[in-house]
């Protein structure tokens, strides 16, 4: 496969396109400009963790330390962090498909 096709369909590009689609839907479904801005902020904040897991899986998987709650005492494999990011990113679509299926 040529490199330009691989670069177009990389996980970063695809995840960014999905995030932009979420933000466009959130903006278009708001009745006023103020509510559109608020929904953009809310959805943009909600998209930060999935995009960070997809884009920076190696760095996030290497975190070992104490968070509020149980401590993380081992490194996580990058592929698992990336899969978790994809699940979080696609979760609204999955819930929508299972909820509104006929």
Short mmCIF file of N, CA, C and O in Angstrom, two decimals, residues 5 7 14 18 32 37-39 46-47 51 61 65 69-70 75 77 82 85 96:
data_model
loop_
_atom_site.label_atom_id
_atom_site.label_comp_id
_atom_site.label_asym_id
_atom_site.label_seq_id
_atom_site.Cartn_x
_atom_site.Cartn_y
_atom_site.Cartn_z
N UNK A 5 -1.63 6.72 1.04
CA UNK A 5 -2.89 6.10 1.46
C UNK A 5 -2.81 5.72 2.93
O UNK A 5 -3.76 5.93 3.69
N UNK A 7 -1.02 7.17 5.19
CA UNK A 7 -1.04 8.37 6.02
C UNK A 7 -2.44 8.97 6.11
O UNK A 7 -2.80 9.56 7.12
N UNK A 14 -8.18 9.39 11.24
CA UNK A 14 -9.54 8.86 11.35
C UNK A 14 -10.20 9.29 12.66
O UNK A 14 -11.38 9.68 12.67
N UNK A 18 -13.61 11.67 13.11
CA UNK A 18 -14.76 11.28 13.92
C UNK A 18 -15.05 12.34 14.98
O UNK A 18 -16.21 12.70 15.22
N UNK A 32 -29.49 27.60 19.74
CA UNK A 32 -28.97 28.97 19.69
C UNK A 32 -27.45 28.95 19.67
O UNK A 32 -26.83 27.93 19.91
N UNK A 37 -22.13 26.96 21.49
CA UNK A 37 -20.80 27.14 22.07
C UNK A 37 -20.61 26.28 23.32
O UNK A 37 -19.57 25.66 23.50
N UNK A 38 -21.65 26.23 24.15
CA UNK A 38 -21.58 25.41 25.36
C UNK A 38 -21.46 23.94 25.00
O UNK A 38 -20.68 23.20 25.62
N UNK A 39 -22.20 23.50 24.00
CA UNK A 39 -22.11 22.08 23.61
C UNK A 39 -20.76 21.77 22.98
O UNK A 39 -20.24 20.67 23.15
N UNK A 46 -15.06 16.25 26.47
CA UNK A 46 -15.28 14.81 26.55
C UNK A 46 -14.44 14.04 25.53
O UNK A 46 -14.14 12.87 25.74
N UNK A 47 -14.05 14.68 24.46
CA UNK A 47 -13.24 14.02 23.43
C UNK A 47 -11.75 14.04 23.73
O UNK A 47 -10.98 13.37 23.04
N UNK A 51 -9.11 10.90 22.45
CA UNK A 51 -8.11 11.31 21.47
C UNK A 51 -6.70 11.19 22.03
O UNK A 51 -5.78 10.80 21.33
N UNK A 61 0.53 4.84 28.25
CA UNK A 61 0.71 3.49 28.78
C UNK A 61 1.90 3.37 29.71
O UNK A 61 1.96 2.46 30.54
N UNK A 65 2.03 5.40 38.71
CA UNK A 65 1.99 6.33 39.82
C UNK A 65 0.70 6.23 40.59
O UNK A 65 -0.05 5.27 40.47
N UNK A 69 -7.57 7.06 44.06
CA UNK A 69 -8.04 5.68 43.93
C UNK A 69 -6.87 4.73 43.98
O UNK A 69 -5.80 5.05 44.51
N UNK A 70 -7.03 3.55 43.42
CA UNK A 70 -5.93 2.58 43.46
C UNK A 70 -4.73 3.04 42.62
O UNK A 70 -4.89 3.68 41.60
N UNK A 75 3.15 -0.78 33.86
CA UNK A 75 2.90 -0.10 32.59
C UNK A 75 1.83 -0.85 31.81
O UNK A 75 1.72 -2.06 31.89
N UNK A 77 0.17 -1.89 28.11
CA UNK A 77 0.58 -1.99 26.71
C UNK A 77 -0.09 -0.90 25.87
O UNK A 77 -1.26 -0.58 26.07
N UNK A 82 -4.71 2.20 23.18
CA UNK A 82 -5.29 2.66 21.93
C UNK A 82 -6.67 2.05 21.71
O UNK A 82 -7.61 2.73 21.29
N UNK A 85 -9.09 3.81 23.90
CA UNK A 85 -9.43 5.11 23.33
C UNK A 85 -10.45 5.00 22.21
O UNK A 85 -11.38 5.80 22.12
N UNK A 96 -26.03 4.69 20.57
CA UNK A 96 -27.09 5.15 19.69
C UNK A 96 -27.63 4.00 18.84
O UNK A 96 -28.85 3.85 18.68
#
